[in-house]
Amino acid sequence: MNWIEVLGVVAACCTTVSFLPQAIKTIREKDTSAISAAMYTLFTTGTLLWFLYGVFVQNFPIMLANAVTCLLASIILFYKFRYK
Amino acid sequence: MNWIEVLGVVAACCTTVSFLPQAIKTIREKDTSAISAAMYTLFTTGTLLWFLYGVFVQNFPIMLANAVTCLLASIILFYKFRYK
């Protein structure tokens, strides 16, 4: 793996893992007032489509990263509608 | 462009544009209480690294999508620290 590939992997880890602290904060505090429902509806849909894209082009990193992010974003979206 | 490429483009549009309604909501309401600083620190860093990755592999769609998302996420991160 060359340094450009390492850069891509680090970038993917950052953007994928980033939704974990938000999901933990939302589950703990049940406060979603400042969170945009439109953002999480679009983002969850987008990561689901990215996952399907990964399935069709048989790219495992795309599938894995988007499955994780889609799951975390779905939790936040669920809380947004559950605790308005 | 075949339908799998169309799927990828739609997915990219959804995940990129999704941060726009959150940025607008945050700028309007100046309420960032429910927003995770850790998420936006990680996400902004991640999209910046993705942008640099796009520069190094000379992939314009990766550069464009991540420049837009990085800008929007930076605005939200700025508001998070400005209006705690």
PDB file of C-alpha atoms in Angstrom:
ATOM      1  CA  MET A   1       0.000   0.000   0.000  1.00  0.00           C
ATOM      2  CA  ASN A   2       1.560   3.327  -1.028  1.00  0.00           C
ATOM      3  CA  TRP A   3       1.124   6.585   0.911  1.00  0.00           C
ATOM      4  CA  ILE A   4      -1.718   7.806  -1.363  1.00  0.00           C
ATOM      5  CA  GLU A   5      -3.700   4.631  -0.573  1.00  0.00           C
ATOM      6  CA  VAL A   6      -2.926   5.137   3.139  1.00  0.00           C
ATOM      7  CA  LEU A   7      -4.282   8.702   2.807  1.00  0.00           C
ATOM      8  CA  GLY A   8      -7.506   7.321   1.278  1.00  0.00           C
ATOM      9  CA  VAL A   9      -7.904   4.737   4.045  1.00  0.00           C
ATOM     10  CA  VAL A  10      -7.329   7.356   6.798  1.00  0.00           C
ATOM     11  CA  ALA A  11      -9.837   9.684   5.073  1.00  0.00           C
ATOM     12  CA  ALA A  12     -12.416   6.862   4.850  1.00  0.00           C
ATOM     13  CA  CYS A  13     -11.914   5.959   8.518  1.00  0.00           C
ATOM     14  CA  CYS A  14     -12.403   9.598   9.601  1.00  0.00           C
ATOM     15  CA  THR A  15     -15.633  10.146   7.645  1.00  0.00           C
ATOM     16  CA  THR A  16     -17.033   6.705   8.598  1.00  0.00           C
ATOM     17  CA  VAL A  17     -16.156   6.759  12.320  1.00  0.00           C
ATOM     18  CA  SER A  18     -17.228  10.427  12.689  1.00  0.00           C
ATOM     19  CA  PHE A  19     -20.911   9.461  13.017  1.00  0.00           C
ATOM     20  CA  LEU A  20     -20.182   7.291  16.079  1.00  0.00           C
ATOM     21  CA  PRO A  21     -19.693  10.175  18.616  1.00  0.00           C
ATOM     22  CA  GLN A  22     -22.842  11.862  17.223  1.00  0.00           C
ATOM     23  CA  ALA A  23     -24.867   8.637  17.590  1.00  0.00           C
ATOM     24  CA  ILE A  24     -23.566   8.111  21.166  1.00  0.00           C
ATOM     25  CA  LYS A  25     -24.349  11.747  22.117  1.00  0.00           C
ATOM     26  CA  THR A  26     -27.855  11.509  20.609  1.00  0.00           C
ATOM     27  CA  ILE A  27     -28.642   8.176  22.326  1.00  0.00           C
ATOM     28  CA  ARG A  28     -27.389   9.487  25.700  1.00  0.00           C
ATOM     29  CA  GLU A  29     -28.969  12.935  25.652  1.00  0.00           C
ATOM     30  CA  LYS A  30     -32.057  12.274  23.485  1.00  0.00           C
ATOM     31  CA  ASP A  31     -31.714  15.897  22.318  1.00  0.00           C
ATOM     32  CA  THR A  32     -32.114  16.277  18.558  1.00  0.00           C
ATOM     33  CA  SER A  33     -33.349  19.890  18.466  1.00  0.00           C
ATOM     34  CA  ALA A  34     -30.315  21.230  16.574  1.00  0.00           C
ATOM     35  CA  ILE A  35     -30.133  18.239  14.215  1.00  0.00           C
ATOM     36  CA  SER A  36     -31.573  18.587  10.719  1.00  0.00           C
ATOM     37  CA  ALA A  37     -34.089  15.890   9.729  1.00  0.00           C
ATOM     38  CA  ALA A  38     -33.495  16.778   6.064  1.00  0.00           C
ATOM     39  CA  MET A  39     -29.761  16.175   6.461  1.00  0.00           C
ATOM     40  CA  TYR A  40     -30.164  12.735   8.018  1.00  0.00           C
ATOM     41  CA  THR A  41     -32.915  11.695   5.574  1.00  0.00           C
ATOM     42  CA  LEU A  42     -30.687  12.628   2.620  1.00  0.00           C
ATOM     43  CA  PHE A  43     -27.526  11.222   4.194  1.00  0.00           C
ATOM     44  CA  THR A  44     -29.078   7.873   5.188  1.00  0.00           C
ATOM     45  CA  THR A  45     -30.564   7.515   1.683  1.00  0.00           C
ATOM     46  CA  GLY A  46     -27.202   8.448   0.143  1.00  0.00           C
ATOM     47  CA  THR A  47     -25.191   5.898   2.152  1.00  0.00           C
ATOM     48  CA  LEU A  48     -27.791   3.206   1.341  1.00  0.00           C
ATOM     49  CA  LEU A  49     -27.375   4.002  -2.379  1.00  0.00           C
ATOM     50  CA  TRP A  50     -23.560   4.010  -1.958  1.00  0.00           C
ATOM     51  CA  PHE A  51     -23.834   0.573  -0.315  1.00  0.00           C
ATOM     52  CA  LEU A  52     -25.916  -0.741  -3.249  1.00  0.00           C
ATOM     53  CA  TYR A  53     -23.404   0.820  -5.662  1.00  0.00           C
ATOM     54  CA  GLY A  54     -20.647  -1.071  -3.796  1.00  0.00           C
ATOM     55  CA  VAL A  55     -22.628  -4.318  -4.136  1.00  0.00           C
ATOM     56  CA  PHE A  56     -23.094  -3.839  -7.891  1.00  0.00           C
ATOM     57  CA  VAL A  57     -19.453  -2.925  -8.605  1.00  0.00           C
ATOM     58  CA  GLN A  58     -18.342  -5.577  -6.034  1.00  0.00           C
ATOM     59  CA  ASN A  59     -16.193  -3.123  -4.062  1.00  0.00           C
ATOM     60  CA  PHE A  60     -15.951  -4.357  -0.472  1.00  0.00           C
ATOM     61  CA  PRO A  61     -14.484  -1.148   1.098  1.00  0.00           C
ATOM     62  CA  ILE A  62     -17.400   0.916  -0.342  1.00  0.00           C
ATOM     63  CA  MET A  63     -19.899  -1.649   0.986  1.00  0.00           C
ATOM     64  CA  LEU A  64     -18.322  -1.810   4.457  1.00  0.00           C
ATOM     65  CA  ALA A  65     -17.802   1.944   4.990  1.00  0.00           C
ATOM     66  CA  ASN A  66     -21.335   2.781   3.850  1.00  0.00           C
ATOM     67  CA  ALA A  67     -23.003  -0.051   5.775  1.00  0.00           C
ATOM     68  CA  VAL A  68     -21.430   1.297   8.995  1.00  0.00           C
ATOM     69  CA  THR A  69     -22.263   4.949   8.233  1.00  0.00           C
ATOM     70  CA  CYS A  70     -25.801   4.079   7.094  1.00  0.00           C
ATOM     71  CA  LEU A  71     -26.430   2.205  10.363  1.00  0.00           C
ATOM     72  CA  LEU A  72     -25.123   5.082  12.528  1.00  0.00           C
ATOM     73  CA  ALA A  73     -27.014   7.736  10.518  1.00  0.00           C
ATOM     74  CA  SER A  74     -30.212   5.620  10.745  1.00  0.00           C
ATOM     75  CA  ILE A  75     -29.959   5.574  14.554  1.00  0.00           C
ATOM     76  CA  ILE A  76     -29.630   9.389  14.627  1.00  0.00           C
ATOM     77  CA  LEU A  77     -32.551   9.743  12.159  1.00  0.00           C
ATOM     78  CA  PHE A  78     -34.694   7.394  14.282  1.00  0.00           C
ATOM     79  CA  TYR A  79     -33.998   9.490  17.391  1.00  0.00           C
ATOM     80  CA  LYS A  80     -34.765  12.696  15.445  1.00  0.00           C
ATOM     81  CA  PHE A  81     -38.288  11.464  14.678  1.00  0.00           C
ATOM     82  CA  ARG A  82     -38.763   9.695  18.034  1.00  0.00           C
ATOM     83  CA  TYR A  83     -37.661  12.655  20.241  1.00  0.00           C
ATOM     84  CA  LYS A  84     -38.685  15.767  18.314  1.00  0.00           C
TER      85      LYS A  84
ATOM     86  CA  MET B   1     -23.329   6.440 -18.433  1.00  0.00           C
ATOM     87  CA  ASN B   2     -24.886   3.120 -17.382  1.00  0.00           C
ATOM     88  CA  TRP B   3     -27.405   2.738 -14.543  1.00  0.00           C
ATOM     89  CA  ILE B   4     -24.749   1.676 -12.013  1.00  0.00           C
ATOM     90  CA  GLU B   5     -22.834   4.917 -12.680  1.00  0.00           C
ATOM     91  CA  VAL B   6     -26.120   6.856 -12.357  1.00  0.00           C
ATOM     92  CA  LEU B   7     -26.659   5.133  -8.986  1.00  0.00           C
ATOM     93  CA  GLY B   8     -23.195   6.263  -7.868  1.00  0.00           C
ATOM     94  CA  VAL B   9     -23.829   9.856  -8.979  1.00  0.00           C
ATOM     95  CA  VAL B  10     -27.222   9.977  -7.183  1.00  0.00           C
ATOM     96  CA  ALA B  11     -25.594   8.504  -4.043  1.00  0.00           C
ATOM     97  CA  ALA B  12     -22.784  11.108  -4.189  1.00  0.00           C
ATOM     98  CA  CYS B  13     -25.293  13.948  -4.652  1.00  0.00           C
ATOM     99  CA  CYS B  14     -27.345  12.782  -1.636  1.00  0.00           C
ATOM    100  CA  THR B  15     -24.395  12.499   0.764  1.00  0.00           C
ATOM    101  CA  THR B  16     -22.812  15.759  -0.486  1.00  0.00           C
ATOM    102  CA  VAL B  17     -25.964  17.929  -0.546  1.00  0.00           C
ATOM    103  CA  SER B  18     -27.205  16.513   2.802  1.00  0.00           C
ATOM    104  CA  PHE B  19     -24.974  18.887   4.790  1.00  0.00           C
ATOM    105  CA  LEU B  20     -26.622  21.945   3.197  1.00  0.00           C
ATOM    106  CA  PRO B  21     -29.927  21.796   5.193  1.00  0.00           C
ATOM    107  CA  GLN B  22     -27.909  21.220   8.409  1.00  0.00           C
ATOM    108  CA  ALA B  23     -25.662  24.225   7.661  1.00  0.00           C
ATOM    109  CA  ILE B  24     -28.689  26.432   6.877  1.00  0.00           C
ATOM    110  CA  LYS B  25     -30.496  25.317  10.068  1.00  0.00           C
ATOM    111  CA  THR B  26     -27.367  25.913  12.192  1.00  0.00           C
ATOM    112  CA  ILE B  27     -26.716  29.390  10.688  1.00  0.00           C
ATOM    113  CA  ARG B  28     -30.373  30.401  11.174  1.00  0.00           C
ATOM    114  CA  GLU B  29     -30.965  29.030  14.667  1.00  0.00           C
ATOM    115  CA  LYS B  30     -27.422  29.258  16.106  1.00  0.00           C
ATOM    116  CA  ASP B  31     -28.347  26.192  18.183  1.00  0.00           C
ATOM    117  CA  THR B  32     -25.619  23.556  18.224  1.00  0.00           C
ATOM    118  CA  SER B  33     -26.411  21.918  21.583  1.00  0.00           C
ATOM    119  CA  ALA B  34     -27.324  18.525  20.066  1.00  0.00           C
ATOM    120  CA  ILE B  35     -24.462  18.561  17.550  1.00  0.00           C
ATOM    121  CA  SER B  36     -21.328  16.560  18.335  1.00  0.00           C
ATOM    122  CA  ALA B  37     -18.064  18.544  18.124  1.00  0.00           C
ATOM    123  CA  ALA B  38     -16.157  15.249  17.806  1.00  0.00           C
ATOM    124  CA  MET B  39     -18.266  14.257  14.790  1.00  0.00           C
ATOM    125  CA  TYR B  40     -17.668  17.506  12.913  1.00  0.00           C
ATOM    126  CA  THR B  41     -13.966  17.618  13.825  1.00  0.00           C
ATOM    127  CA  LEU B  42     -13.495  14.079  12.469  1.00  0.00           C
ATOM    128  CA  PHE B  43     -15.775  14.621   9.463  1.00  0.00           C
ATOM    129  CA  THR B  44     -14.175  17.931   8.412  1.00  0.00           C
ATOM    130  CA  THR B  45     -10.708  16.366   8.730  1.00  0.00           C
ATOM    131  CA  GLY B  46     -11.893  13.311   6.764  1.00  0.00           C
ATOM    132  CA  THR B  47     -13.337  15.305   3.857  1.00  0.00           C
ATOM    133  CA  LEU B  48     -10.157  17.445   3.744  1.00  0.00           C
ATOM    134  CA  LEU B  49      -8.077  14.235   3.482  1.00  0.00           C
ATOM    135  CA  TRP B  50     -10.504  12.868   0.828  1.00  0.00           C
ATOM    136  CA  PHE B  51     -10.051  16.127  -1.117  1.00  0.00           C
ATOM    137  CA  LEU B  52      -6.230  15.775  -0.963  1.00  0.00           C
ATOM    138  CA  TYR B  53      -6.589  12.111  -2.017  1.00  0.00           C
ATOM    139  CA  GLY B  54      -8.659  13.316  -5.011  1.00  0.00           C
ATOM    140  CA  VAL B  55      -5.919  15.819  -5.883  1.00  0.00           C
ATOM    141  CA  PHE B  56      -3.187  13.150  -5.755  1.00  0.00           C
ATOM    142  CA  VAL B  57      -5.116  10.562  -7.832  1.00  0.00           C
ATOM    143  CA  GLN B  58      -6.412  13.407 -10.082  1.00  0.00           C
ATOM    144  CA  ASN B  59     -10.055  12.410  -9.634  1.00  0.00           C
ATOM    145  CA  PHE B  60     -12.220  15.512 -10.156  1.00  0.00           C
ATOM    146  CA  PRO B  61     -15.538  14.094  -8.752  1.00  0.00           C
ATOM    147  CA  ILE B  62     -13.770  13.148  -5.459  1.00  0.00           C
ATOM    148  CA  MET B  63     -12.214  16.629  -5.278  1.00  0.00           C
ATOM    149  CA  LEU B  64     -15.496  18.437  -6.020  1.00  0.00           C
ATOM    150  CA  ALA B  65     -17.769  16.392  -3.717  1.00  0.00           C
ATOM    151  CA  ASN B  66     -15.349  16.634  -0.786  1.00  0.00           C
ATOM    152  CA  ALA B  67     -14.571  20.338  -1.286  1.00  0.00           C
ATOM    153  CA  VAL B  68     -18.322  21.084  -1.035  1.00  0.00           C
ATOM    154  CA  THR B  69     -18.874  18.786   1.978  1.00  0.00           C
ATOM    155  CA  CYS B  70     -15.720  20.035   3.742  1.00  0.00           C
ATOM    156  CA  LEU B  71     -16.885  23.647   3.342  1.00  0.00           C
ATOM    157  CA  LEU B  72     -20.393  22.906   4.698  1.00  0.00           C
ATOM    158  CA  ALA B  73     -19.056  20.793   7.598  1.00  0.00           C
ATOM    159  CA  SER B  74     -16.530  23.554   8.434  1.00  0.00           C
ATOM    160  CA  ILE B  75     -19.350  26.090   8.752  1.00  0.00           C
ATOM    161  CA  ILE B  76     -21.224  23.779  11.170  1.00  0.00           C
ATOM    162  CA  LEU B  77     -18.003  23.126  13.140  1.00  0.00           C
ATOM    163  CA  PHE B  78     -17.313  26.884  13.340  1.00  0.00           C
ATOM    164  CA  TYR B  79     -20.814  27.505  14.725  1.00  0.00           C
ATOM    165  CA  LYS B  80     -20.389  24.623  17.195  1.00  0.00           C
ATOM    166  CA  PHE B  81     -17.354  26.335  18.747  1.00  0.00           C
ATOM    167  CA  ARG B  82     -18.732  29.885  18.330  1.00  0.00           C
ATOM    168  CA  TYR B  83     -22.172  29.211  19.881  1.00  0.00           C
ATOM    169  CA  LYS B  84     -21.594  26.508  22.492  1.00  0.00           C
TER     170      LYS B  84
END
